[in-house]
Amino acid sequence: MEPNADQAAKRSEGPQMTRRRLFTCGAGIYALLTAGCGGKILYPHYYTLDLPAAPSSTATDPRLRATVTVRPFQTPAYLRQGRIVYRQSAAEIGFYEYHRWAAEPAATVTSGIIEALRSSHLFSFVKLFDGQGQQDYLMSGRIEQLEEIDSAEGVRVAARLSAELLDLRTGATVWAGEAGETSQVETRNVNSVVVEMGHVMQKSIDRLVGSLRQQISVDSEVVR
């Protein structure tokens, strides 16, 4: 999706025009905020990554009589700037100047992973890592991708996660996985993009937890 026209870089003006506008508006700060006398004041729009509820397992007892703690997921540096990301080519990343995250996606995804693990009944207890207690396993992960992708075919969104499970007793990595999803955005506006980001992220979380469930089912070494 192309950035809004009012987000495009303003053309530079000569000193005389700048002084004239500052004089006409009467205050330099007002000219800065309005991008010129009579211009529209631009305010950022803030969004949250809304994850649909994770599907609940039909199991009533945990698969493992073990506890797991989840370390906050990491993100690439460009996803920590607070601005929603779009990509128009494989090599170029763009940022919406006036469309930003109200909460870091990493915190939302970490909570989503915890809820998905609880809903799966894979473990007897799941908690956010806080350095306290004696848990059996530690999960750590990373958001590899969360962005809008623009092309001649239209607008898509993509999400991708990676994670691993560490046995805290032995120090061995007993599982590692990666999952991602893409989806077409029918309505070309940022709100629709963010809504679809939530959908593909939840699908990625479900696939990641599903991979862990499958590994636990076939690998007897994981089960205590």
mmCIF file of C-alpha atoms in Angstrom:
data_model
loop_
_atom_site.group_PDB
_atom_site.id
_atom_site.type_symbol
_atom_site.label_atom_id
_atom_site.label_comp_id
_atom_site.label_asym_id
_atom_site.label_seq_id
_atom_site.Cartn_x
_atom_site.Cartn_y
_atom_site.Cartn_z
ATOM 1 C CA MET A 1 0.000 0.000 0.000
ATOM 2 C CA GLU A 2 1.395 3.363 -0.927
ATOM 3 C CA PRO A 3 1.988 5.789 1.970
ATOM 4 C CA ASN A 4 -0.602 8.556 2.326
ATOM 5 C CA ALA A 5 0.081 11.629 0.263
ATOM 6 C CA ASP A 6 0.367 13.768 3.366
ATOM 7 C CA GLN A 7 3.183 11.540 4.587
ATOM 8 C CA ALA A 8 5.372 12.232 1.568
ATOM 9 C CA ALA A 9 8.426 14.340 2.148
ATOM 10 C CA LYS A 10 7.750 18.065 1.727
ATOM 11 C CA ARG A 11 9.748 19.961 -0.860
ATOM 12 C CA SER A 12 12.388 22.257 0.574
ATOM 13 C CA GLU A 13 11.714 25.991 0.374
ATOM 14 C CA GLY A 14 14.037 28.929 0.085
ATOM 15 C CA PRO A 15 14.847 31.270 3.010
ATOM 16 C CA GLN A 16 12.552 34.068 1.780
ATOM 17 C CA MET A 17 9.507 31.813 1.531
ATOM 18 C CA THR A 18 10.282 30.294 4.919
ATOM 19 C CA ARG A 19 10.548 33.720 6.607
ATOM 20 C CA ARG A 20 7.340 34.873 4.901
ATOM 21 C CA ARG A 21 5.430 31.869 6.175
ATOM 22 C CA LEU A 22 6.800 32.191 9.684
ATOM 23 C CA PHE A 23 5.866 35.866 9.701
ATOM 24 C CA THR A 24 2.377 35.207 8.338
ATOM 25 C CA CYS A 25 1.633 32.436 10.814
ATOM 26 C CA GLY A 26 3.161 34.396 13.666
ATOM 27 C CA ALA A 27 4.908 31.476 15.404
ATOM 28 C CA GLY A 28 7.593 29.068 14.316
ATOM 29 C CA ILE A 29 6.215 26.165 16.315
ATOM 30 C CA TYR A 30 2.781 26.588 14.719
ATOM 31 C CA ALA A 31 4.345 26.501 11.262
ATOM 32 C CA LEU A 32 6.207 23.339 12.235
ATOM 33 C CA LEU A 33 3.088 21.594 13.476
ATOM 34 C CA THR A 34 0.927 22.553 10.531
ATOM 35 C CA ALA A 35 3.640 22.089 7.863
ATOM 36 C CA GLY A 36 2.913 25.616 6.639
ATOM 37 C CA CYS A 37 0.250 28.217 7.344
ATOM 38 C CA GLY A 38 -3.179 26.809 6.621
ATOM 39 C CA GLY A 39 -1.853 23.218 6.517
ATOM 40 C CA LYS A 40 -3.579 20.315 8.235
ATOM 41 C CA ILE A 41 -2.224 19.204 11.595
ATOM 42 C CA LEU A 42 -1.295 15.529 11.371
ATOM 43 C CA TYR A 43 -1.816 13.278 14.381
ATOM 44 C CA PRO A 44 -0.502 9.716 14.630
ATOM 45 C CA HIS A 45 -2.986 6.845 14.529
ATOM 46 C CA TYR A 46 -2.269 4.050 16.997
ATOM 47 C CA TYR A 47 -3.144 0.374 16.558
ATOM 48 C CA THR A 48 -2.958 -2.839 18.554
ATOM 49 C CA LEU A 49 -2.243 -6.310 17.237
ATOM 50 C CA ASP A 50 -5.539 -8.022 18.032
ATOM 51 C CA LEU A 51 -5.070 -11.793 18.190
ATOM 52 C CA PRO A 52 -8.180 -13.986 17.901
ATOM 53 C CA ALA A 53 -8.670 -16.487 20.710
ATOM 54 C CA ALA A 54 -6.549 -19.612 20.386
ATOM 55 C CA PRO A 55 -8.513 -22.826 19.754
ATOM 56 C CA SER A 56 -8.873 -24.899 22.901
ATOM 57 C CA SER A 57 -7.792 -28.526 23.009
ATOM 58 C CA THR A 58 -10.358 -31.192 23.854
ATOM 59 C CA ALA A 59 -7.903 -32.703 26.328
ATOM 60 C CA THR A 60 -8.603 -32.147 30.005
ATOM 61 C CA ASP A 61 -5.286 -33.393 31.431
ATOM 62 C CA PRO A 62 -1.874 -31.976 30.461
ATOM 63 C CA ARG A 63 0.186 -34.047 28.044
ATOM 64 C CA LEU A 64 3.291 -33.488 30.177
ATOM 65 C CA ARG A 65 3.501 -33.351 33.940
ATOM 66 C CA ALA A 66 5.909 -30.473 33.545
ATOM 67 C CA THR A 67 6.003 -26.696 33.714
ATOM 68 C CA VAL A 68 7.197 -24.231 31.086
ATOM 69 C CA THR A 69 8.127 -20.566 31.235
ATOM 70 C CA VAL A 70 8.083 -18.346 28.155
ATOM 71 C CA ARG A 71 10.746 -15.716 27.636
ATOM 72 C CA PRO A 72 9.502 -12.475 25.955
ATOM 73 C CA PHE A 73 9.810 -12.894 22.200
ATOM 74 C CA GLN A 74 12.464 -10.850 20.445
ATOM 75 C CA THR A 75 12.102 -8.827 17.251
ATOM 76 C CA PRO A 76 14.424 -7.441 14.582
ATOM 77 C CA ALA A 77 15.534 -3.877 15.257
ATOM 78 C CA TYR A 78 13.367 -2.422 12.480
ATOM 79 C CA LEU A 79 10.228 -3.809 14.137
ATOM 80 C CA ARG A 80 11.060 -2.098 17.437
ATOM 81 C CA GLN A 81 10.669 1.442 16.082
ATOM 82 C CA GLY A 82 6.966 1.555 16.815
ATOM 83 C CA ARG A 83 5.896 2.308 13.256
ATOM 84 C CA ILE A 84 3.964 -0.117 11.061
ATOM 85 C CA VAL A 85 6.160 -1.592 8.356
ATOM 86 C CA TYR A 86 5.440 -1.963 4.665
ATOM 87 C CA ARG A 87 7.595 -3.427 1.934
ATOM 88 C CA GLN A 88 7.459 -2.642 -1.784
ATOM 89 C CA SER A 89 10.443 -4.766 -2.770
ATOM 90 C CA ALA A 90 12.529 -7.517 -1.229
ATOM 91 C CA ALA A 91 15.368 -5.122 -0.432
ATOM 92 C CA GLU A 92 13.499 -1.987 0.714
ATOM 93 C CA ILE A 93 11.589 -1.496 3.970
ATOM 94 C CA GLY A 94 9.294 1.490 4.526
ATOM 95 C CA PHE A 95 7.629 2.871 7.644
ATOM 96 C CA TYR A 96 4.285 4.592 8.036
ATOM 97 C CA GLU A 97 5.038 7.887 9.767
ATOM 98 C CA TYR A 98 1.531 8.422 11.174
ATOM 99 C CA HIS A 99 0.437 4.812 11.744
ATOM 100 C CA ARG A 100 2.079 3.271 14.791
ATOM 101 C CA TRP A 101 1.751 0.487 17.320
ATOM 102 C CA ALA A 102 0.162 1.429 20.637
ATOM 103 C CA ALA A 103 1.819 -1.621 22.232
ATOM 104 C CA GLU A 104 4.881 -3.530 21.103
ATOM 105 C CA PRO A 105 3.862 -6.506 18.952
ATOM 106 C CA ALA A 106 6.451 -8.637 20.760
ATOM 107 C CA ALA A 107 4.553 -8.322 24.058
ATOM 108 C CA THR A 108 1.264 -9.181 22.346
ATOM 109 C CA VAL A 109 2.761 -12.202 20.601
ATOM 110 C CA THR A 110 4.358 -13.449 23.818
ATOM 111 C CA SER A 111 0.971 -13.306 25.552
ATOM 112 C CA GLY A 112 -0.573 -15.076 22.547
ATOM 113 C CA ILE A 113 1.986 -17.879 22.767
ATOM 114 C CA ILE A 114 1.289 -18.328 26.485
ATOM 115 C CA GLU A 115 -2.476 -18.494 25.895
ATOM 116 C CA ALA A 116 -2.005 -20.970 23.038
ATOM 117 C CA LEU A 117 0.162 -23.221 25.220
ATOM 118 C CA ARG A 118 -2.393 -23.085 28.022
ATOM 119 C CA SER A 119 -5.239 -23.869 25.624
ATOM 120 C CA SER A 120 -3.301 -26.826 24.181
ATOM 121 C CA HIS A 121 -2.944 -28.535 27.599
ATOM 122 C CA LEU A 122 0.573 -29.615 26.674
ATOM 123 C CA PHE A 123 2.001 -28.628 30.060
ATOM 124 C CA SER A 124 0.698 -28.623 33.600
ATOM 125 C CA PHE A 125 1.625 -24.962 34.076
ATOM 126 C CA VAL A 126 2.624 -22.120 31.741
ATOM 127 C CA LYS A 127 3.904 -18.715 32.833
ATOM 128 C CA LEU A 128 5.829 -15.693 31.594
ATOM 129 C CA PHE A 129 9.535 -15.898 32.368
ATOM 130 C CA ASP A 130 10.413 -13.825 35.429
ATOM 131 C CA GLY A 131 13.495 -15.627 36.749
ATOM 132 C CA GLN A 132 11.532 -17.008 39.675
ATOM 133 C CA GLY A 133 10.689 -20.615 40.488
ATOM 134 C CA GLN A 134 11.971 -23.916 39.162
ATOM 135 C CA GLN A 135 10.306 -24.617 35.825
ATOM 136 C CA ASP A 136 11.100 -27.689 33.724
ATOM 137 C CA TYR A 137 11.271 -26.021 30.319
ATOM 138 C CA LEU A 138 12.053 -22.595 28.868
ATOM 139 C CA MET A 139 10.610 -21.413 25.564
ATOM 140 C CA SER A 140 12.263 -18.545 23.734
ATOM 141 C CA GLY A 141 11.375 -17.147 20.327
ATOM 142 C CA ARG A 142 11.478 -14.333 17.852
ATOM 143 C CA ILE A 143 9.146 -12.471 15.503
ATOM 144 C CA GLU A 144 10.912 -12.896 12.186
ATOM 145 C CA GLN A 145 8.414 -10.950 10.077
ATOM 146 C CA LEU A 146 5.352 -8.738 10.563
ATOM 147 C CA GLU A 147 4.721 -6.425 7.644
ATOM 148 C CA GLU A 148 2.566 -5.271 4.796
ATOM 149 C CA ILE A 149 3.735 -6.353 1.336
ATOM 150 C CA ASP A 150 2.748 -4.269 -1.691
ATOM 151 C CA SER A 151 2.900 -5.576 -5.239
ATOM 152 C CA ALA A 152 1.172 -5.244 -8.587
ATOM 153 C CA GLU A 153 -1.170 -8.046 -7.507
ATOM 154 C CA GLY A 154 -2.395 -6.106 -4.466
ATOM 155 C CA VAL A 155 -1.714 -5.786 -0.754
ATOM 156 C CA ARG A 156 -0.777 -8.722 1.464
ATOM 157 C CA VAL A 157 0.398 -9.111 5.040
ATOM 158 C CA ALA A 158 2.959 -11.607 6.294
ATOM 159 C CA ALA A 159 3.876 -12.926 9.741
ATOM 160 C CA ARG A 160 6.550 -15.431 10.692
ATOM 161 C CA LEU A 161 7.744 -16.770 14.057
ATOM 162 C CA SER A 162 10.533 -19.026 15.280
ATOM 163 C CA ALA A 163 10.927 -20.621 18.704
ATOM 164 C CA GLU A 164 12.741 -23.322 20.637
ATOM 165 C CA LEU A 165 12.164 -25.288 23.839
ATOM 166 C CA LEU A 166 15.014 -25.818 26.282
ATOM 167 C CA ASP A 167 15.087 -28.550 28.923
ATOM 168 C CA LEU A 168 16.331 -26.667 31.979
ATOM 169 C CA ARG A 169 17.428 -29.873 33.692
ATOM 170 C CA THR A 170 19.783 -31.043 30.940
ATOM 171 C CA GLY A 171 20.374 -27.839 28.999
ATOM 172 C CA ALA A 172 19.352 -29.580 25.756
ATOM 173 C CA THR A 173 17.134 -28.061 23.084
ATOM 174 C CA VAL A 174 14.314 -30.596 22.739
ATOM 175 C CA TRP A 175 12.352 -28.770 20.032
ATOM 176 C CA ALA A 176 12.773 -25.944 17.545
ATOM 177 C CA GLY A 177 10.271 -24.743 14.988
ATOM 178 C CA GLU A 178 9.234 -21.980 12.639
ATOM 179 C CA ALA A 179 5.816 -21.008 11.272
ATOM 180 C CA GLY A 180 4.491 -18.264 9.041
ATOM 181 C CA GLU A 181 1.383 -17.150 7.198
ATOM 182 C CA THR A 182 0.458 -14.647 4.496
ATOM 183 C CA SER A 183 -2.948 -13.283 3.546
ATOM 184 C CA GLN A 184 -4.463 -10.930 1.013
ATOM 185 C CA VAL A 185 -5.956 -7.638 2.246
ATOM 186 C CA GLU A 186 -9.193 -6.851 0.452
ATOM 187 C CA THR A 187 -9.741 -3.279 1.697
ATOM 188 C CA ARG A 188 -6.783 -1.009 1.094
ATOM 189 C CA ASN A 189 -6.431 0.924 4.324
ATOM 190 C CA VAL A 190 -4.115 0.601 7.301
ATOM 191 C CA ASN A 191 -6.835 -0.514 9.705
ATOM 192 C CA SER A 192 -7.652 -3.488 7.456
ATOM 193 C CA VAL A 193 -3.940 -4.269 7.190
ATOM 194 C CA VAL A 194 -3.572 -4.372 10.985
ATOM 195 C CA VAL A 195 -6.675 -6.546 11.419
ATOM 196 C CA GLU A 196 -5.308 -9.054 8.924
ATOM 197 C CA MET A 197 -1.916 -8.953 10.638
ATOM 198 C CA GLY A 198 -3.654 -10.182 13.787
ATOM 199 C CA HIS A 199 -5.222 -13.064 11.877
ATOM 200 C CA VAL A 200 -2.000 -14.253 10.227
ATOM 201 C CA MET A 201 -0.068 -13.878 13.469
ATOM 202 C CA GLN A 202 -2.566 -16.049 15.370
ATOM 203 C CA LYS A 203 -2.397 -18.676 12.622
ATOM 204 C CA SER A 204 1.397 -18.614 12.912
ATOM 205 C CA ILE A 205 1.163 -19.071 16.680
ATOM 206 C CA ASP A 206 -1.255 -21.989 16.271
ATOM 207 C CA ARG A 207 1.026 -23.659 13.729
ATOM 208 C CA LEU A 208 4.055 -23.186 15.987
ATOM 209 C CA VAL A 209 2.321 -24.732 19.005
ATOM 210 C CA GLY A 210 0.976 -27.480 16.746
ATOM 211 C CA SER A 211 4.544 -28.304 15.706
ATOM 212 C CA LEU A 212 5.530 -28.581 19.370
ATOM 213 C CA ARG A 213 2.541 -30.819 20.072
ATOM 214 C CA GLN A 214 3.530 -33.127 17.229
ATOM 215 C CA GLN A 215 7.119 -33.305 18.451
ATOM 216 C CA ILE A 216 5.983 -34.209 21.947
ATOM 217 C CA SER A 217 3.754 -36.939 20.546
ATOM 218 C CA VAL A 218 6.512 -38.660 18.556
ATOM 219 C CA ASP A 219 9.620 -38.013 20.656
ATOM 220 C CA SER A 220 9.610 -39.946 23.901
ATOM 221 C CA GLU A 221 12.742 -38.158 25.101
ATOM 222 C CA VAL A 222 10.770 -34.964 25.571
ATOM 223 C CA VAL A 223 8.352 -36.657 27.967
ATOM 224 C CA ARG A 224 9.636 -36.956 31.507
#
